[in-house]
Coordinates of C-alpha atoms (C1' of nucleotides) and ligand atoms in Angstrom, one line a residue:
Chain A
X241 CA 0.0 0.3 0.2
X242 CA 2.6 2.8 0.9
X243 CA 4.1 2.6 -2.3
X244 CA 0.9 3.2 -4.4
X245 CA -0.5 6.5 -5.3
X246 CA -3.5 6.9 -3.9
X247 CA -6.6 5.4 -6.5
X248 CA -8.3 8.2 -7.3
X249 CA -12.3 9.3 -7.2
X250 CA -12.9 9.1 -10.7
X251 CA -10.8 5.4 -11.3
X252 CA -12.7 4.1 -8.3
X253 CA -16.5 5.8 -9.8
X254 CA -15.3 3.9 -13.4
X255 CA -15.3 0.6 -11.7
X256 CA -18.9 1.4 -10.3
X257 CA -20.4 2.8 -13.5
X258 CA -19.1 -0.7 -15.5
X259 CA -20.4 -2.9 -12.7
X260 CA -23.7 -0.9 -13.3
X261 CA -23.8 -1.3 -17.3
X262 CA -22.8 -5.6 -17.2
X263 CA -25.7 -5.9 -13.9
X264 CA -28.1 -3.9 -16.9
X265 CA -26.8 -6.2 -19.2
X266 CA -27.2 -9.5 -17.4
X267 CA -30.9 -7.9 -16.9
X268 CA -30.7 -7.8 -12.8
X269 CA -32.9 -4.6 -11.4
X270 CA -32.2 -1.7 -9.3
X271 CA -28.9 -3.0 -8.7
X272 CA -27.5 -1.0 -12.0
X273 CA -29.5 2.1 -10.6
X274 CA -27.8 1.2 -7.2
X275 CA -24.0 1.1 -8.3
X276 CA -24.5 4.4 -10.5
X277 CA -25.8 6.0 -8.1
X278 CA -22.9 5.4 -5.8
X279 CA -20.1 6.0 -8.7
X280 CA -21.7 9.1 -9.3
X281 CA -21.6 10.5 -5.3
X282 CA -18.1 9.3 -5.4
X283 CA -16.9 11.2 -8.4
X284 CA -18.7 14.4 -7.3
X285 CA -17.2 13.8 -3.3
X286 CA -15.1 17.3 -2.1
X287 CA -12.2 14.5 -0.6
X288 CA -10.3 11.6 -1.6
X289 CA -12.1 7.8 -1.0
X290 CA -9.0 7.0 0.2
X291 CA -9.3 9.0 3.2
X292 CA -12.7 8.6 3.6
X293 CA -12.0 4.7 3.8
X294 CA -9.4 5.3 6.1
X295 CA -12.0 7.4 8.6
X296 CA -14.1 4.8 8.0
X297 CA -16.9 6.8 7.0
X298 CA -17.8 5.0 3.9
X299 CA -21.2 4.8 4.8
X300 CA -22.0 8.5 5.1
X301 CA -21.6 9.0 1.4
X302 CA -25.3 8.6 0.1
X303 CA -25.9 5.5 -2.3
X304 CA -23.1 3.5 -0.3
X305 CA -24.4 0.4 2.0
X306 CA -22.4 -2.3 3.2
X307 CA -22.0 -4.3 0.2
X308 CA -20.6 -1.1 -1.9
X309 CA -18.4 -0.6 1.0
X310 CA -16.9 -3.7 1.2
X311 CA -16.3 -2.9 -2.6
X312 CA -14.6 0.1 -1.9
X313 CA -12.3 -1.2 0.3
X314 CA -11.4 -4.2 -1.9
X315 CA -10.7 -1.3 -4.4
X316 CA -8.4 0.6 -2.6
X317 CA -6.9 -2.4 -1.3
X318 CA -5.8 -4.3 -4.6
X319 CA -6.8 -1.2 -7.3
X320 CA -9.4 -4.0 -8.6
X321 CA -12.5 -5.8 -7.5
X322 CA -13.3 -9.3 -8.3
X323 CA -16.8 -9.0 -8.7
X324 CA -16.3 -6.6 -11.4
X325 CA -13.6 -9.5 -13.3
X326 CA -16.9 -11.9 -12.5
X327 CA -18.8 -10.1 -13.8
X328 CA -16.9 -9.9 -17.6
X329 CA -16.3 -13.9 -16.9
X330 CA -20.0 -14.1 -17.9
X331 CA -20.8 -11.7 -19.9
X332 CA -19.6 -12.3 -23.7
X333 CA -16.9 -10.1 -24.7
X334 CA -17.3 -6.6 -25.8
X335 CA -20.6 -6.6 -25.3
X336 CA -21.0 -3.3 -22.9
X337 CA -19.5 -1.7 -26.1
X338 CA -22.2 -2.1 -28.2
X339 CA -24.4 0.4 -26.7
X340 CA -22.6 3.0 -27.4
X341 CA -24.3 2.7 -30.2
X342 CA -27.5 5.5 -30.3
X343 CA -30.9 2.5 -30.5
X344 CA -29.0 -0.4 -28.9
X345 CA -29.6 -0.9 -25.1
X346 CA -28.5 -3.6 -23.2
X347 CA -31.4 -6.1 -24.6
X348 CA -30.2 -5.7 -27.6
X349 CA -26.3 -5.6 -27.2
X350 CA -27.4 -9.1 -25.1
X351 CA -29.2 -10.7 -28.2
X352 CA -26.8 -9.3 -30.6
X353 CA -23.9 -10.4 -28.7
X354 CA -25.6 -14.3 -28.0
X355 CA -27.4 -15.2 -31.4
X356 CA -24.4 -13.7 -33.6
X357 CA -21.5 -14.0 -32.1
X358 CA -21.2 -9.8 -32.3
X359 CA -18.1 -8.4 -30.2
X360 CA -17.0 -5.6 -31.4
X361 CA -19.4 -2.2 -33.7
X362 CA -17.2 -3.6 -37.1
X363 CA -18.8 -6.9 -36.2
X364 CA -21.9 -5.4 -35.5
X365 CA -21.5 -3.7 -39.1
X366 CA -20.5 -7.0 -40.6
X367 CA -24.1 -8.3 -39.3
X368 CA -25.9 -5.6 -40.7
X369 CA -24.3 -5.4 -43.7
X370 CA -24.9 -9.0 -44.8
X371 CA -28.5 -8.7 -43.6
X372 CA -28.3 -11.3 -40.3
X373 CA -29.4 -9.0 -38.1
X374 CA -33.0 -8.5 -39.2
X375 CA -34.0 -12.2 -38.8
X376 CA -33.8 -11.9 -35.3
X377 CA -36.7 -12.1 -32.8
X378 CA -37.6 -8.6 -32.0
X379 CA -35.3 -6.5 -34.7
X380 CA -36.7 -6.4 -38.3
X381 CA -35.3 -4.3 -40.9
X382 CA -35.4 -1.0 -40.0
X383 CA -33.5 -1.5 -37.2
X384 CA -31.1 -2.9 -39.1
X385 CA -31.1 0.0 -40.9
X386 CA -31.0 2.2 -38.3
X387 CA -27.8 0.3 -36.9
X388 CA -26.3 0.8 -39.7
X389 CA -26.5 4.3 -40.0
X390 CA -25.9 5.3 -36.5
X391 CA -22.8 3.2 -36.7
X392 CA -21.6 5.8 -38.9
X393 CA -22.9 9.0 -37.1
X394 CA -21.1 7.6 -34.0
X395 CA -17.9 7.0 -36.2
X396 CA -18.2 11.2 -37.3
X397 CA -19.9 12.8 -34.3
X398 CA -17.6 13.4 -31.3
X399 CA -19.8 12.4 -28.0
X400 CA -19.5 15.3 -26.6
X401 CA -18.6 19.1 -27.0
X402 CA -16.9 21.9 -25.0
X403 CA -19.3 24.3 -23.4
X404 CA -18.0 27.3 -24.9
X405 CA -18.3 25.9 -28.4
X406 CA -22.2 24.8 -28.7
X407 CA -23.6 27.5 -26.2
X408 CA -23.6 30.5 -29.2
X409 CA -25.0 27.4 -31.3
X410 CA -27.5 27.0 -28.9
X411 CA -28.4 30.4 -28.4
X412 CA -29.0 30.9 -32.6
X413 CA -31.2 27.9 -32.4
X414 CA -33.0 29.5 -29.4
X415 CA -33.4 32.6 -31.1
X416 CA -34.7 31.3 -34.4
X417 CA -37.6 29.3 -32.5
X418 CA -38.3 32.5 -30.3
X419 CA -39.4 33.8 -33.7
X420 CA -41.4 32.0 -34.8
X421 CA -45.5 33.2 -34.7
X422 CA -46.8 30.0 -32.8
X423 CA -44.0 29.9 -30.4
X424 CA -44.5 31.7 -26.6
X425 CA -41.9 31.4 -25.2
X426 CA -38.2 29.3 -25.3
X427 CA -35.6 27.9 -23.2
X428 CA -32.1 26.4 -23.0
X429 CA -32.6 23.3 -21.0
X430 CA -30.5 20.0 -20.0
X431 CA -26.8 20.5 -19.2
X432 CA -26.5 23.6 -21.5
X433 CA -28.8 25.7 -19.0
X434 CA -27.1 23.5 -16.0
X435 CA -23.9 25.3 -17.7
X436 CA -21.6 21.9 -17.2
X437 CA -18.0 22.2 -18.6
X438 CA -18.9 19.5 -21.4
X439 CA -22.5 19.0 -23.0
X440 CA -23.6 15.6 -25.1
X441 CA -26.6 17.2 -27.2
X442 CA -28.7 20.7 -27.3
X443 CA -32.3 20.9 -25.2
X444 CA -34.9 23.2 -25.9
X445 CA -38.0 23.8 -24.2
X446 CA -40.7 25.8 -25.9
X447 CA -44.4 26.6 -25.2
X448 CA -46.9 26.5 -28.1
X449 CA -50.6 26.1 -28.7
X450 CA -49.8 24.4 -31.9
X451 CA -46.6 22.0 -31.5
X452 CA -47.4 20.3 -35.3
X453 CA -46.1 23.7 -36.6
X454 CA -43.5 24.3 -34.1
X455 CA -42.1 20.7 -35.0
X456 CA -42.1 21.4 -39.2
X457 CA -40.2 24.2 -38.6
X458 CA -37.6 22.8 -36.5
X459 CA -37.4 19.7 -38.7
X460 CA -36.4 21.9 -41.6
X461 CA -34.1 24.3 -39.9
X462 CA -31.1 24.8 -42.0
X463 CA -28.4 22.7 -41.2
X464 CA -30.4 19.7 -39.6
X465 CA -29.0 17.2 -41.6
X466 CA -31.5 14.2 -39.6
X467 CA -34.4 13.4 -37.8
X468 CA -34.0 11.1 -35.3
X469 CA -37.2 10.8 -33.7
X470 CA -40.1 12.9 -34.5
X471 CA -43.7 13.5 -32.5
X472 CA -46.0 16.3 -31.5
X473 CA -44.1 17.0 -27.6
X474 CA -40.7 15.7 -28.5
X475 CA -38.2 15.9 -31.7
X476 CA -34.8 15.1 -32.3
X477 CA -32.7 16.1 -35.0
X478 CA -28.6 16.0 -35.7
X479 CA -26.9 18.6 -37.4
X480 CA -24.9 18.6 -40.4
X481 CA -22.0 19.0 -37.8
X482 CA -22.9 16.2 -35.9
X483 CA -24.5 17.5 -32.9
X484 CA -27.7 16.3 -31.6
X485 CA -30.5 19.0 -31.3
X486 CA -33.8 17.3 -28.5
X487 CA -37.0 20.2 -28.5
X488 CA -39.9 19.3 -25.9
X489 CA -42.6 21.7 -27.2
X490 CA -45.9 21.9 -24.6
X491 CA -48.4 24.0 -23.2
X492 CA -47.9 27.0 -22.1
X493 CA -49.5 26.0 -18.8
X494 CA -47.4 23.1 -18.1
X495 CA -43.6 25.8 -19.4
X496 CA -42.8 25.6 -15.4
X497 CA -42.6 22.0 -14.4
X498 CA -42.0 20.9 -18.4
X499 CA -38.4 23.2 -17.8
X500 CA -37.8 22.0 -14.5
X501 CA -38.1 18.4 -15.9
X502 CA -35.8 18.9 -19.3
X503 CA -33.1 21.1 -17.0
X504 CA -32.4 17.8 -14.9
X505 CA -30.2 16.3 -14.2
X506 CA -31.8 12.8 -14.3
X507 CA -30.3 12.9 -11.3
X508 CA -31.9 16.0 -9.8
X509 CA -35.0 14.8 -10.9
X510 CA -35.3 11.3 -9.3
X511 CA -34.4 13.2 -6.3
X512 CA -37.1 15.5 -6.7
X513 CA -39.8 12.9 -7.9
X514 CA -38.7 10.8 -4.6
X515 CA -39.9 14.1 -2.7
X516 CA -43.0 13.9 -4.5
X517 CA -43.6 10.4 -3.9
X518 CA -43.5 10.8 -0.3
X519 CA -46.6 13.5 -0.2
X520 CA -48.0 11.0 -2.2
X521 CA -48.0 13.3 -5.0
X522 CA -46.4 12.8 -8.6
X523 CA -44.3 14.8 -10.3
X524 CA -43.4 15.0 -14.2
X525 CA -43.0 17.4 -17.1
X526 CA -46.4 18.3 -17.0
X527 CA -46.6 19.2 -13.2
X528 CA -46.8 18.1 -9.6
X529 CA -50.1 16.4 -8.5
X530 CA -51.8 15.8 -5.8
X531 CA -52.6 11.7 -6.5
X532 CA -55.7 11.5 -4.0
X533 CA -57.3 14.7 -5.1
X534 CA -56.3 14.9 -8.4
X535 CA -55.6 18.5 -8.6
X536 CA -52.3 19.9 -10.0
X537 CA -50.4 21.8 -7.1
X538 CA -47.6 23.3 -9.5
X539 CA -46.9 23.3 -12.8
X540 CA -46.8 26.9 -14.2
X541 CA -43.6 28.6 -13.4
X542 CA -40.4 26.2 -12.4
X543 CA -39.9 28.3 -9.0
X544 CA -43.9 27.5 -7.6
X545 CA -42.4 23.9 -8.4
X546 CA -39.5 24.1 -5.8
X547 CA -42.0 26.2 -3.2
X548 CA -44.3 23.7 -2.9
X549 CA -42.4 21.1 -2.2
X550 CA -40.6 23.4 0.7
X551 CA -37.7 24.0 -1.3
X552 CA -35.4 26.9 -1.9
X553 CA -34.8 28.1 -5.5
X554 CA -32.0 25.9 -6.6
X555 CA -29.9 27.7 -9.4
X556 CA -30.1 25.0 -12.7
X557 CA -25.8 25.3 -12.2
X558 CA -26.7 23.2 -9.0
X559 CA -28.7 20.6 -10.2
X560 CA -27.2 17.5 -9.8
X561 CA -27.7 15.9 -6.9
X562 CA -25.0 16.3 -4.6
X563 CA -26.8 17.6 -2.1
X564 CA -28.5 20.4 -3.6
X565 CA -32.0 19.1 -2.2
X566 CA -30.9 18.4 0.6
X567 CA -29.4 21.8 1.3
X568 CA -32.6 23.9 -0.1
X569 CA -34.6 22.1 2.8
X570 CA -32.4 22.8 5.0
X571 CA -32.0 26.7 3.8
X572 CA -28.2 26.4 3.4
X573 CA -27.9 26.5 0.1
X574 CA -24.9 29.3 -1.1
X575 CA -25.5 32.7 -2.3
X576 CA -23.9 31.9 -5.8
X577 CA -21.9 34.8 -7.9
X578 CA -23.5 36.2 -9.9
X579 CA -22.5 36.7 -13.8
X580 CA -22.3 40.6 -13.7
X581 CA -20.4 40.9 -9.9
X582 CA -16.6 40.5 -11.8
X583 CA -14.9 43.6 -11.4
X584 CA -11.8 42.1 -13.5
X585 CA -9.9 40.0 -15.0
X586 CA -6.4 38.7 -13.4
X587 CA -5.0 36.6 -16.4
X588 CA -4.5 38.3 -19.4
X589 CA -2.1 38.5 -22.5
X590 CA -1.0 40.6 -24.6
X591 CA 1.2 41.2 -28.1
X592 CA 4.0 41.5 -26.1
X593 CA 3.9 37.6 -25.6
X594 CA 1.6 35.5 -27.8
X595 CA -1.4 37.4 -27.6
X596 CA -3.2 38.9 -30.3
X597 CA -4.7 42.3 -29.2
X598 CA -2.3 45.2 -27.5
X599 CA -2.5 46.3 -23.8
X600 CA -4.7 49.2 -24.4
X601 CA -6.9 47.1 -27.0
X602 CA -7.4 45.0 -23.9
X603 CA -8.1 47.6 -21.4
X604 CA -10.6 48.9 -23.9
X605 CA -12.6 45.8 -24.2
X606 CA -12.7 45.4 -20.6
X607 CA -13.6 48.5 -19.7
X608 CA -16.8 48.2 -22.3
X609 CA -17.1 45.0 -20.0
X610 CA -17.7 46.6 -17.0
X611 CA -14.3 45.5 -15.5
X612 CA -12.7 48.1 -12.9
X613 CA -9.1 46.9 -13.4
X614 CA -7.3 43.9 -15.7
X615 CA -4.0 42.3 -14.7
X616 CA -1.7 41.4 -18.0
X617 CA -0.2 38.6 -17.2
X618 CA 2.2 37.5 -20.3
X619 CA 4.2 34.7 -20.1
X620 CA 7.9 34.9 -19.2
X621 CA 11.2 34.2 -20.7
X622 CA 11.7 30.6 -20.3
X623 CA 8.5 29.6 -22.5
X624 CA 10.0 30.0 -25.8
X625 CA 6.9 28.8 -27.8
X626 CA 5.1 31.3 -26.0
X627 CA 7.5 34.1 -26.9
X628 CA 7.8 35.1 -22.8
X629 CA 9.1 38.3 -21.5
X630 CA 13.0 38.7 -20.4
X631 CA 13.2 40.7 -16.9
X632 CA 14.0 43.1 -19.2
X633 CA 11.2 43.2 -21.2
X634 CA 8.7 42.8 -18.4
X635 CA 10.4 46.0 -16.9
X636 CA 9.8 48.2 -20.2
X637 CA 6.3 46.4 -20.3
X638 CA 5.9 47.7 -16.1
X639 CA 6.6 51.1 -17.2
X640 CA 4.3 50.8 -20.3
X641 CA 1.4 50.1 -17.9
X642 CA 2.3 52.8 -15.8
X643 CA 2.0 55.0 -18.2
X644 CA -1.3 54.1 -19.6
X645 CA -2.8 54.5 -16.3
X646 CA -1.0 57.7 -15.8
X647 CA -3.1 58.4 -18.9
X648 CA -6.9 57.4 -17.5
X649 CA -9.3 58.9 -16.0
X650 CA -9.0 56.2 -12.8
X651 CA -12.5 54.9 -13.1
X652 CA -10.2 51.5 -14.8
X653 CA -6.6 50.2 -13.3
X654 CA -4.1 48.3 -15.2
X655 CA -2.1 45.9 -12.6
X656 CA 1.2 44.7 -14.0
X657 CA 2.4 41.1 -13.8
X658 CA 3.3 38.0 -15.0
X659 CA 2.2 33.9 -15.8
X660 CA 6.0 32.8 -15.1
X661 CA 6.4 29.0 -15.3
X662 CA 7.0 26.3 -12.7
X663 CA 10.0 24.8 -13.1
X664 CA 10.5 21.1 -12.7
X665 CA 11.3 21.7 -9.1
X666 CA 9.1 24.5 -8.7
X667 CA 11.5 27.4 -9.0
X668 CA 10.2 30.0 -10.5
X669 CA 11.3 31.6 -13.8
X670 CA 11.7 35.8 -13.1
X671 CA 13.9 36.4 -10.0
X672 CA 12.1 37.6 -7.3
X673 CA 13.5 40.9 -7.4
X674 CA 11.5 41.2 -10.8
X675 CA 8.5 39.3 -9.6
X676 CA 8.5 42.0 -5.9
X677 CA 7.8 44.8 -8.7
X678 CA 4.5 43.1 -10.2
X679 CA 0.9 43.4 -9.1
X680 CA 0.1 39.8 -9.5
X681 CA 1.9 36.7 -10.0
X682 CA 0.3 34.2 -11.9
X683 CA 2.2 30.7 -11.2
X684 CA 1.1 27.8 -13.6
X685 CA 3.0 24.3 -15.1
X686 CA 3.6 24.3 -18.7
X687 CA 5.6 21.2 -18.7
X688 CA 7.0 18.2 -17.5
X689 CA 3.1 16.5 -16.6
X690 CA 4.5 13.1 -15.9
X691 CA 6.0 13.6 -13.1
X692 CA 5.1 11.2 -10.1
X693 CA 2.1 13.0 -7.6
X694 CA 4.3 13.1 -5.2
X695 CA 6.8 15.0 -7.5
X696 CA 4.0 17.3 -8.8
X697 CA 2.4 18.3 -5.6
X698 CA 6.0 19.4 -4.1
X699 CA 6.4 21.3 -7.0
X700 CA 3.2 23.2 -6.5
X701 CA 3.6 23.3 -3.0
X702 CA 7.7 24.8 -3.5
X703 CA 6.5 27.4 -5.7
X704 CA 3.4 28.6 -3.5
X705 CA 6.2 29.0 -1.1
X706 CA 7.5 32.0 -3.1
X707 CA 5.9 35.1 -1.0
X708 CA 5.3 36.9 -4.8
X709 CA 3.0 34.0 -6.2
X710 CA -0.1 35.7 -6.3
X711 CA -2.1 32.9 -7.7
X712 CA -1.4 29.9 -9.4
X713 CA -2.9 29.1 -12.7
X714 CA -4.9 26.2 -14.7
X715 CA -4.3 24.2 -11.3
X716 CA -4.1 20.8 -12.9
X717 CA -3.6 20.7 -16.4
X718 CA -6.2 19.0 -17.8
X719 CA -7.6 19.9 -21.4
X720 CA -11.2 18.8 -22.1
X721 CA -11.7 15.7 -24.7
X722 CA -8.1 15.7 -24.8
X723 CA -6.0 16.1 -21.9
X724 CA -6.3 14.2 -18.8
X725 CA -5.5 16.4 -15.2
X726 CA -1.6 15.7 -13.9
X727 CA -1.3 14.2 -11.4
X728 CA -1.4 15.7 -7.9
X729 CA -2.4 16.0 -4.2
X730 CA -5.0 18.9 -4.3
X731 CA -5.7 18.4 -1.1
X732 CA -2.3 18.9 -0.1
X733 CA -2.1 22.4 -2.7
X734 CA -5.5 23.4 -0.6
X735 CA -4.5 22.8 2.3
X736 CA -1.3 25.4 1.9
X737 CA -3.4 27.9 0.0
X738 CA -5.7 28.8 2.1
X739 CA -3.0 28.9 4.4
X740 CA -0.3 30.9 2.7
X741 CA -3.5 33.0 1.1
X742 CA -2.4 31.9 -2.7
X743 CA -5.4 32.3 -5.0
X744 CA -6.5 29.2 -6.8
X745 CA -7.2 30.0 -10.6
X746 CA -10.5 29.3 -11.7
X747 CA -9.6 29.3 -15.7
X748 CA -12.3 29.9 -18.3
X749 CA -10.8 29.4 -21.6
X750 CA -13.6 26.6 -22.3
X751 CA -11.3 23.7 -22.7
X752 CA -9.7 24.2 -19.4
X753 CA -12.4 24.8 -16.9
X754 CA -9.1 24.4 -14.5
X755 CA -10.1 24.4 -12.1
X756 CA -13.5 22.6 -12.4
X757 CA -16.8 22.6 -10.6
X758 CA -15.9 19.2 -8.6
X759 CA -12.2 20.4 -7.4
X760 CA -13.0 24.4 -6.9
X761 CA -16.6 23.4 -4.2
X762 CA -13.2 21.3 -3.0
X763 CA -11.1 23.7 -2.0
X764 CA -13.8 26.0 -1.0
X765 CA -14.3 23.4 1.7
X766 CA -10.5 23.9 2.2
X767 CA -11.1 27.5 2.6
X768 CA -9.1 28.7 -0.3
X769 CA -10.1 32.0 -2.5
X770 CA -9.9 32.0 -6.1
X771 CA -9.3 34.2 -9.1
X772 CA -11.7 33.3 -11.8
X773 CA -10.1 34.2 -15.6
X774 CA -10.5 34.2 -18.8
X775 CA -7.2 33.9 -19.5
X776 CA -7.5 35.6 -23.0
X777 CA -5.2 36.0 -25.5
X778 CA -7.0 38.4 -27.6
X779 CA -9.4 40.9 -26.4
X780 CA -13.3 38.9 -27.7
X781 CA -12.4 35.9 -25.3
X782 CA -12.1 38.0 -22.1
X783 CA -15.6 37.1 -22.5
X784 CA -14.6 33.5 -21.3
X785 CA -15.3 34.6 -17.9
X786 CA -19.0 33.6 -18.3
X787 CA -17.6 30.0 -18.3
X788 CA -15.3 30.7 -15.3
X789 CA -18.2 32.2 -13.2
X790 CA -20.9 29.1 -14.1
X791 CA -17.7 27.0 -13.2
X792 CA -17.6 28.7 -10.0
X793 CA -21.2 28.6 -9.8
X794 CA -21.3 24.4 -10.5
X795 CA -18.2 24.5 -7.6
X796 CA -21.0 26.4 -4.8
X797 CA -18.8 29.5 -4.5
X798 CA -19.9 32.9 -3.6
X799 CA -19.1 36.3 -4.5
X800 CA -16.8 35.9 -1.4
X801 CA -15.0 33.3 -2.3
X802 CA -13.5 35.3 -5.8
X803 CA -11.4 37.7 -5.3
X804 CA -12.0 39.2 -8.3
X805 CA -15.3 40.7 -7.2
X806 CA -14.0 42.9 -4.8
X807 CA -12.6 46.5 -5.7
X808 CA -9.6 47.5 -6.7
X809 CA -8.3 48.5 -3.1
X810 CA -9.9 45.4 -1.4
X811 CA -8.3 43.0 -3.7
X812 CA -4.8 44.6 -3.4
X813 CA -5.3 43.2 0.4
X814 CA -6.2 40.0 -0.9
X815 CA -3.2 39.9 -3.1
X816 CA 0.3 39.0 -1.2
X817 CA 3.9 40.9 -1.7
Chain B
dG190 C1' -28.0 -2.6 -3.6
dC191 C1' -30.0 0.6 -0.6
dC192 C1' -32.8 3.2 2.2
dG193 C1' -36.9 5.5 5.5
dT194 C1' -41.3 13.6 8.1
dT195 C1' -45.6 7.2 7.2
dT196 C1' -41.9 2.1 6.5
dT197 C1' -35.7 -2.0 9.1
dC198 C1' -39.2 -4.6 4.2
dG199 C1' -41.2 -3.5 0.2
dG200 C1' -40.2 -0.5 -2.6
dC201 C1' -37.1 1.7 -6.1
dC202 C1' -38.8 8.4 -11.3
dC203 C1' -42.0 9.0 -15.2
dG204 C1' -42.9 9.8 -19.8
dA205 C1' -42.7 10.1 -24.9
dC206 C1' -41.3 7.7 -29.6
dT207 C1' -40.3 3.7 -32.5
dG208 C1' -40.6 -1.0 -34.4
dT209 C1' -42.3 -5.2 -34.0
dT210 C1' -45.9 -6.6 -32.2
dT211 C1' -50.9 -7.9 -32.3
dT212 C1' -50.9 -5.3 -27.6
dC213 C1' -45.7 -3.8 -25.6
dA214 C1' -41.0 -4.0 -25.7
dG215 C1' -37.0 -1.7 -26.0
dT216 C1' -34.6 2.9 -25.8
dC217 C1' -33.9 7.1 -25.0
dG218 C1' -35.0 11.8 -22.5
Ligands
DGT1164 N1 -37.2 12.5 -15.2 C1 -36.2 12.0 -15.5 N2 -35.2 12.8 -16.3 C2 -34.8 12.7 -17.7 C3 -34.0 11.4 -17.7 N3 -33.2 11.4 -18.6 C4 -32.9 12.8 -18.9 N4 -34.1 13.5 -18.4 C5 -34.5 15.0 -18.6 C6 -33.4 15.5 -17.6 C7 -31.7 15.6 -18.7 O1 -31.1 17.3 -18.1 C8 -32.6 16.4 -19.7 C9 -32.1 16.4 -21.0 O2 -31.5 15.0 -21.0 P1 -30.1 14.3 -22.0 O3 -30.1 12.7 -22.4 O4 -29.8 15.9 -23.2 O5 -29.6 14.5 -20.7 P2 -28.3 16.1 -20.1 O6 -28.7 17.5 -21.0 O7 -28.8 16.6 -18.3 O8 -26.9 15.8 -20.1 P3 -26.2 15.4 -21.7 O9 -25.2 16.4 -22.0 O10 -27.2 15.9 -23.1 O11 -25.5 14.3 -21.7 O12 -33.8 15.0 -19.9 C10 -35.0 10.2 -17.2 O13 -34.5 9.1 -17.3 N5 -35.5 10.6 -16.0
MG1165 MG1 -28.1 17.1 -23.7
MG1166 MG1 -31.0 15.0 -25.1
ZN1167 ZN1 -2.3 32.3 -19.4

DNA sequence: GCCGTTTTCGGCCCGACTGTTTTCAGTCG
């Protein structure tokens, strides 16, 4: 044990998710949901599952009982799970991967495996092309053709998309639908409304008294390549870009309940519906109904659904069944940071290093956004690929910033700064004397991601020991949909950051969002404060801030937790020397 | 397998769309 690095929460969760999938394919009832619930709770846990196990608190995790706690201890001690191995051995090889194809669930997957010996997607395609699928019971010619189409789609379309990339597309479709005469209300829903970092599709809700008209207009929107399903209340299409869009249409009087349903998450919905059941009510997308009297309790407006269940309003960003319902009942939900409370941006690049716009251009856009300050944090010298600044050039830049500030009306301030590099040994690529003269020092890891967890943790701790370092930039180095975070003991880092007064960055670049929602929540629990920053390399990208704030909100943060919601004098007190 | 503002046993969210079926299972949201 001593020599192994701790198994990560996500790795433990992945094992439980696989158990859930295999149990589902076996046809076992209820257990899959039990395993899935436990996996979700562990994935969102603000501390290491290993520590929780050590302190014998496994049963405090919602969804973890005697049996799963035993499995967890086995995973932590051995890295594997015998139960999972036996499930795998029991079922045909590869069967669980078949369900990645749209239209193939656990039942069809096991049938294809057992009857035709299909092991892979390629096998499946061959079987369909050979016409061997249509004769299986429960299958037919259409199913066979649909399988072929779904396989092709799975090869070309991405499984998930960055929120920052899809949100503009979603807003445009929302506008088009809102412009229809037959539509009285529209809202984005699903994971987009919850502002999840990646989204599987675009979910949109519309209110109308003539749904057929709406569906017809929707199915023939420009860019629609395929209609997956079309009914009077629900239609799904795929754009030529591969993006799936689901539209739900309801009557105006059901809009609130429908929005509650369609916003999700699924787990949040299930938890809400359980609350309704406990009162002998039923909650669905049409409303909250008293089963005894048959009368509608709520449904016209979304907030009414929460009120009727004695819950405080829950912002969409929190609806993941991560304790928000319990907190809403107890009245202990945080006052989430607002999208309009940001006063400045503490990580901005310019033409001095790899940026596209000048200091003045960045400042002009920042002012237009209503900011009171931004910190110019170009790279330092060791980052050659980013045209990093030498100490001399940086000194020139500081003088330039002073010059611009001197000509300003005092309502806006440029802060000098750097995004310096944390070397392999934790040293910073600028001398202390230079750092001391800067207003804001962001320090980030830009290379050497393959270090051991111990080395990386020590490396960042060493950097934080430098009294000039104000902020750790993109603290885990992850790139969404492409690069895993580097291994680092975040609990130790957060503890040190809180003690030293170093801010953790929530980098708002759509492909980063680093710290993540879950990590930010964990850091807040350790007493850490944050900088939510755009890391803009061009003026338009100052608008990335929205995604950083969304991540902060999903991490349960308040304005007080975030340094750049403070006016400049207060910010200056928060920053170190 | 988990869990309890009615329960320690008996439930487990609820509905739309499709294709295969002749009354509904499977899949998905
Ligand atoms: N009650 C209930 N609601 C569901 C279920 N599945 C989906 N929903 C609701 C909540 C979801 O947020 C919403 C949209 O479904 P999606 O499959 O698109 O999920 P979502 O957008 O949350 O995540 P995504 O990023 O698309 O994977 O529909 C379910 O099984 N039960
Ligand atoms: Mg969705
Ligand atoms: Mg959807
Ligand atoms: Zn940067």
